[in-house]
mmCIF file of C-alpha atoms in Angstrom:
data_model
loop_
_atom_site.group_PDB
_atom_site.id
_atom_site.type_symbol
_atom_site.label_atom_id
_atom_site.label_comp_id
_atom_site.label_asym_id
_atom_site.label_seq_id
_atom_site.Cartn_x
_atom_site.Cartn_y
_atom_site.Cartn_z
ATOM 1 C CA ARG A 1 51.559 -31.085 -72.892
ATOM 2 C CA LEU A 2 49.800 -28.191 -71.019
ATOM 3 C CA SER A 3 52.244 -26.085 -69.018
ATOM 4 C CA ASN A 4 52.070 -24.730 -65.535
ATOM 5 C CA ARG A 5 51.728 -21.328 -67.248
ATOM 6 C CA SER A 6 48.323 -22.137 -68.465
ATOM 7 C CA ARG A 7 45.408 -19.936 -67.280
ATOM 8 C CA ALA A 8 42.164 -21.280 -66.012
ATOM 9 C CA ALA A 9 38.669 -19.933 -66.404
ATOM 10 C CA SER A 10 36.531 -19.978 -63.302
ATOM 11 C CA VAL A 11 33.184 -21.354 -64.236
ATOM 12 C CA PRO A 12 30.377 -23.494 -62.768
ATOM 13 C CA TYR A 13 31.050 -27.225 -62.993
ATOM 14 C CA PRO A 14 28.077 -27.837 -65.272
ATOM 15 C CA ALA A 15 29.581 -25.317 -67.792
ATOM 16 C CA THR A 16 32.689 -27.399 -68.028
ATOM 17 C CA GLN A 17 30.671 -30.415 -68.897
ATOM 18 C CA TYR A 18 28.708 -28.437 -71.441
ATOM 19 C CA VAL A 19 31.901 -27.168 -73.049
ATOM 20 C CA ARG A 20 33.437 -30.799 -73.056
ATOM 21 C CA ALA A 21 30.382 -32.189 -74.858
ATOM 22 C CA ASN A 22 29.722 -29.434 -77.256
ATOM 23 C CA ASN A 23 32.860 -27.587 -78.206
ATOM 24 C CA THR A 24 34.509 -27.841 -81.653
ATOM 25 C CA VAL A 25 37.866 -26.218 -80.933
ATOM 26 C CA LEU A 26 39.212 -28.060 -77.814
ATOM 27 C CA SER A 27 40.801 -31.489 -77.880
ATOM 28 C CA ALA A 28 40.624 -31.727 -74.070
ATOM 29 C CA VAL A 29 38.885 -29.972 -71.093
ATOM 30 C CA LEU A 30 40.469 -30.279 -67.689
ATOM 31 C CA VAL A 31 38.803 -29.391 -64.484
ATOM 32 C CA ALA A 32 40.154 -28.685 -60.963
ATOM 33 C CA ALA A 33 38.843 -27.477 -57.630
ATOM 34 C CA ARG A 34 40.797 -27.011 -54.476
ATOM 35 C CA TYR A 35 39.297 -27.677 -51.072
ATOM 36 C CA ARG A 36 40.982 -26.732 -47.730
ATOM 37 C CA ASP A 37 40.253 -28.406 -44.371
ATOM 38 C CA VAL A 38 40.029 -31.943 -45.565
ATOM 39 C CA GLN A 39 40.621 -34.698 -43.040
ATOM 40 C CA TRP A 40 43.161 -37.478 -43.882
ATOM 41 C CA ASN A 41 42.724 -40.472 -41.623
ATOM 42 C CA ASP A 42 43.046 -39.050 -38.117
ATOM 43 C CA LEU A 43 45.996 -36.579 -38.719
ATOM 44 C CA GLU A 44 45.572 -33.579 -36.667
ATOM 45 C CA ASN A 45 46.360 -31.082 -39.372
ATOM 46 C CA HIS A 46 43.780 -30.960 -42.164
ATOM 47 C CA LEU A 47 44.931 -30.953 -45.760
ATOM 48 C CA THR A 48 44.225 -28.898 -48.894
ATOM 49 C CA VAL A 49 43.265 -31.360 -51.642
ATOM 50 C CA GLN A 50 42.827 -30.861 -55.403
ATOM 51 C CA PHE A 51 39.788 -32.507 -57.050
ATOM 52 C CA VAL A 52 40.650 -33.019 -60.721
ATOM 53 C CA SER A 53 39.120 -34.388 -63.839
ATOM 54 C CA ALA A 54 40.042 -37.968 -64.607
ATOM 55 C CA ASN A 55 42.072 -36.825 -67.672
ATOM 56 C CA TRP A 56 44.165 -34.297 -65.594
ATOM 57 C CA PHE A 57 47.399 -36.371 -65.419
ATOM 58 C CA ASP A 58 47.265 -37.817 -68.906
ATOM 59 C CA GLU A 59 46.814 -34.246 -70.313
ATOM 60 C CA THR A 60 49.497 -32.683 -68.207
ATOM 61 C CA GLY A 61 51.925 -35.365 -69.211
ATOM 62 C CA TYR A 62 52.561 -37.197 -65.975
ATOM 63 C CA ASN A 63 52.938 -40.879 -65.194
ATOM 64 C CA ALA A 64 52.729 -42.422 -61.826
ATOM 65 C CA ALA A 65 55.985 -43.025 -59.806
ATOM 66 C CA ALA A 66 54.112 -45.993 -58.238
ATOM 67 C CA GLY A 67 50.622 -47.452 -58.932
ATOM 68 C CA ARG A 68 48.445 -45.627 -61.372
ATOM 69 C CA LEU A 69 46.912 -42.151 -61.804
ATOM 70 C CA PHE A 70 43.303 -41.385 -62.695
ATOM 71 C CA HIS A 71 41.769 -42.651 -65.940
ATOM 72 C CA GLU A 72 38.457 -41.443 -67.487
ATOM 73 C CA LYS A 73 37.025 -44.929 -68.062
ATOM 74 C CA VAL A 74 37.810 -46.046 -64.468
ATOM 75 C CA ASP A 75 37.460 -43.043 -62.276
ATOM 76 C CA GLU A 76 34.529 -41.300 -63.906
ATOM 77 C CA ALA A 77 32.320 -44.383 -64.113
ATOM 78 C CA PRO A 78 29.174 -44.104 -62.055
ATOM 79 C CA ASP A 79 30.349 -47.106 -59.910
ATOM 80 C CA ALA A 80 33.881 -45.963 -59.653
ATOM 81 C CA GLN A 81 35.605 -46.823 -56.392
ATOM 82 C CA PRO A 82 36.862 -43.783 -54.390
ATOM 83 C CA ALA A 83 40.430 -43.203 -55.397
ATOM 84 C CA VAL A 84 43.313 -41.074 -54.078
ATOM 85 C CA VAL A 85 46.633 -40.027 -55.631
ATOM 86 C CA ILE A 86 49.268 -38.448 -53.573
ATOM 87 C CA LYS A 87 52.384 -36.457 -54.210
ATOM 88 C CA GLU A 88 55.769 -38.061 -53.630
ATOM 89 C CA SER A 89 56.618 -35.480 -50.976
ATOM 90 C CA PHE A 90 53.491 -36.265 -48.985
ATOM 91 C CA TRP A 91 54.257 -39.973 -49.283
ATOM 92 C CA THR A 92 57.759 -39.306 -48.061
ATOM 93 C CA ASN A 93 57.200 -36.617 -45.482
ATOM 94 C CA ARG A 94 53.812 -37.483 -43.944
ATOM 95 C CA LEU A 95 53.484 -41.243 -44.689
ATOM 96 C CA ASN A 96 57.204 -42.176 -43.895
ATOM 97 C CA SER A 97 57.617 -43.660 -47.428
ATOM 98 C CA ASP A 98 55.314 -46.613 -46.549
ATOM 99 C CA PRO A 99 56.108 -49.098 -49.285
ATOM 100 C CA ASN A 100 52.528 -50.508 -48.856
ATOM 101 C CA ILE A 101 50.681 -47.286 -49.364
ATOM 102 C CA VAL A 102 49.499 -47.981 -52.858
ATOM 103 C CA GLY A 103 46.435 -50.132 -52.719
ATOM 104 C CA SER A 104 45.904 -49.326 -49.042
ATOM 105 C CA SER A 105 42.649 -47.978 -47.668
ATOM 106 C CA VAL A 106 42.590 -44.474 -46.137
ATOM 107 C CA ARG A 107 39.717 -42.255 -44.904
ATOM 108 C CA ILE A 108 39.183 -38.902 -46.391
ATOM 109 C CA ASN A 109 36.578 -36.780 -44.443
ATOM 110 C CA ASN A 110 35.785 -40.107 -42.703
ATOM 111 C CA ARG A 111 35.012 -41.821 -45.970
ATOM 112 C CA PRO A 112 36.917 -44.863 -47.198
ATOM 113 C CA ALA A 113 39.103 -44.529 -50.340
ATOM 114 C CA THR A 114 41.938 -46.381 -51.915
ATOM 115 C CA VAL A 115 45.356 -44.815 -52.655
ATOM 116 C CA VAL A 116 45.894 -45.847 -56.222
ATOM 117 C CA GLY A 117 49.094 -44.031 -56.995
ATOM 118 C CA ILE A 118 51.981 -41.663 -56.191
ATOM 119 C CA LEU A 119 53.017 -38.697 -58.352
ATOM 120 C CA PRO A 120 56.592 -38.370 -59.314
ATOM 121 C CA ARG A 121 58.942 -35.984 -57.496
ATOM 122 C CA GLY A 122 58.676 -32.567 -59.003
ATOM 123 C CA TYR A 123 55.079 -32.664 -60.090
ATOM 124 C CA ARG A 124 53.824 -29.108 -60.391
ATOM 125 C CA GLY A 125 50.463 -29.396 -62.082
ATOM 126 C CA LEU A 126 48.869 -26.353 -63.892
ATOM 127 C CA SER A 127 48.081 -24.066 -61.041
ATOM 128 C CA ASP A 128 51.287 -24.203 -58.908
ATOM 129 C CA ASP A 129 48.872 -25.447 -56.267
ATOM 130 C CA GLU A 130 50.566 -26.951 -53.187
ATOM 131 C CA SER A 131 47.977 -29.743 -52.742
ATOM 132 C CA GLN A 132 49.565 -32.953 -51.695
ATOM 133 C CA VAL A 133 46.399 -35.219 -52.303
ATOM 134 C CA PHE A 134 44.341 -35.458 -55.461
ATOM 135 C CA LEU A 135 40.832 -36.887 -55.830
ATOM 136 C CA PRO A 136 38.611 -37.396 -58.882
ATOM 137 C CA ILE A 137 36.225 -34.512 -59.280
ATOM 138 C CA ARG A 138 33.350 -36.797 -60.123
ATOM 139 C CA GLN A 139 33.737 -38.255 -56.521
ATOM 140 C CA MET A 140 33.538 -34.866 -54.812
ATOM 141 C CA GLY A 141 29.921 -35.536 -53.710
ATOM 142 C CA TYR A 142 31.067 -38.786 -52.063
ATOM 143 C CA PHE A 143 33.704 -36.992 -49.986
ATOM 144 C CA PHE A 144 31.329 -33.982 -49.314
ATOM 145 C CA PRO A 145 27.816 -35.441 -49.110
ATOM 146 C CA GLY A 146 25.044 -33.121 -50.004
ATOM 147 C CA LEU A 147 27.246 -30.946 -52.278
ATOM 148 C CA THR A 148 25.381 -29.917 -55.399
ATOM 149 C CA PHE A 149 28.215 -28.533 -57.460
ATOM 150 C CA GLU A 150 27.496 -30.923 -60.412
ATOM 151 C CA THR A 151 24.084 -29.455 -61.041
ATOM 152 C CA VAL A 152 24.257 -25.795 -59.829
ATOM 153 C CA TRP A 153 24.882 -23.145 -62.384
ATOM 154 C CA ASP A 154 26.109 -20.305 -60.088
ATOM 155 C CA ALA A 155 29.388 -19.024 -58.721
ATOM 156 C CA SER A 156 29.065 -21.275 -55.582
ATOM 157 C CA SER A 157 29.988 -24.292 -57.793
ATOM 158 C CA ASN A 158 32.904 -22.662 -59.667
ATOM 159 C CA VAL A 159 35.827 -24.741 -60.636
ATOM 160 C CA ASP A 160 38.898 -24.010 -62.639
ATOM 161 C CA MET A 161 38.573 -25.117 -66.306
ATOM 162 C CA TYR A 162 41.539 -25.492 -68.741
ATOM 163 C CA GLY A 163 41.341 -26.425 -72.370
ATOM 164 C CA ARG A 164 43.727 -27.729 -74.947
ATOM 165 C CA LEU A 165 43.218 -26.317 -78.319
ATOM 166 C CA LYS A 166 42.940 -28.758 -81.263
ATOM 167 C CA PRO A 167 45.930 -28.565 -83.645
ATOM 168 C CA GLY A 168 45.783 -25.670 -86.097
ATOM 169 C CA VAL A 169 42.832 -23.823 -84.021
ATOM 170 C CA PRO A 170 43.837 -20.292 -83.070
ATOM 171 C CA LEU A 171 43.165 -19.079 -79.549
ATOM 172 C CA SER A 172 40.681 -16.590 -80.967
ATOM 173 C CA ALA A 173 38.429 -19.396 -82.020
ATOM 174 C CA ALA A 174 38.251 -20.668 -78.415
ATOM 175 C CA ARG A 175 37.326 -17.313 -77.024
#
């Protein structure tokens, strides 16, 4: 399990996909990008959300408290349905512990999406980020139409990249 003491490299999103496809030292590559000022339904206060790679929760060792979390085969597919995972504290404090939230439709930046799961109490992630809502990074363009982060190789498309070393591979080999 990756720990919340892990350090990320800030790189363009296409670089993460290149590393993922071509590296020989990492068993997993995880990607995250935080966005502020995201609209949830019609709540007055905007949220900070974390866009994460579909393997994020599997690799960090978390299971859903309710519903499911993201999965590579489901949430990275080209025809994937827009999915949302929320923290237990957001569900409790902002959504009044609505027992019907999993499977319900919400609007993120005025775009429909389905709440697929709730993270367990105490979830901390890798970056100690206080985001309450998580979205698949491959769906970022859906929630922010016109965004070119998936193809732009400059600092404007930087995301946080984490890697898990394969067993027996020294850190120096990854560098």
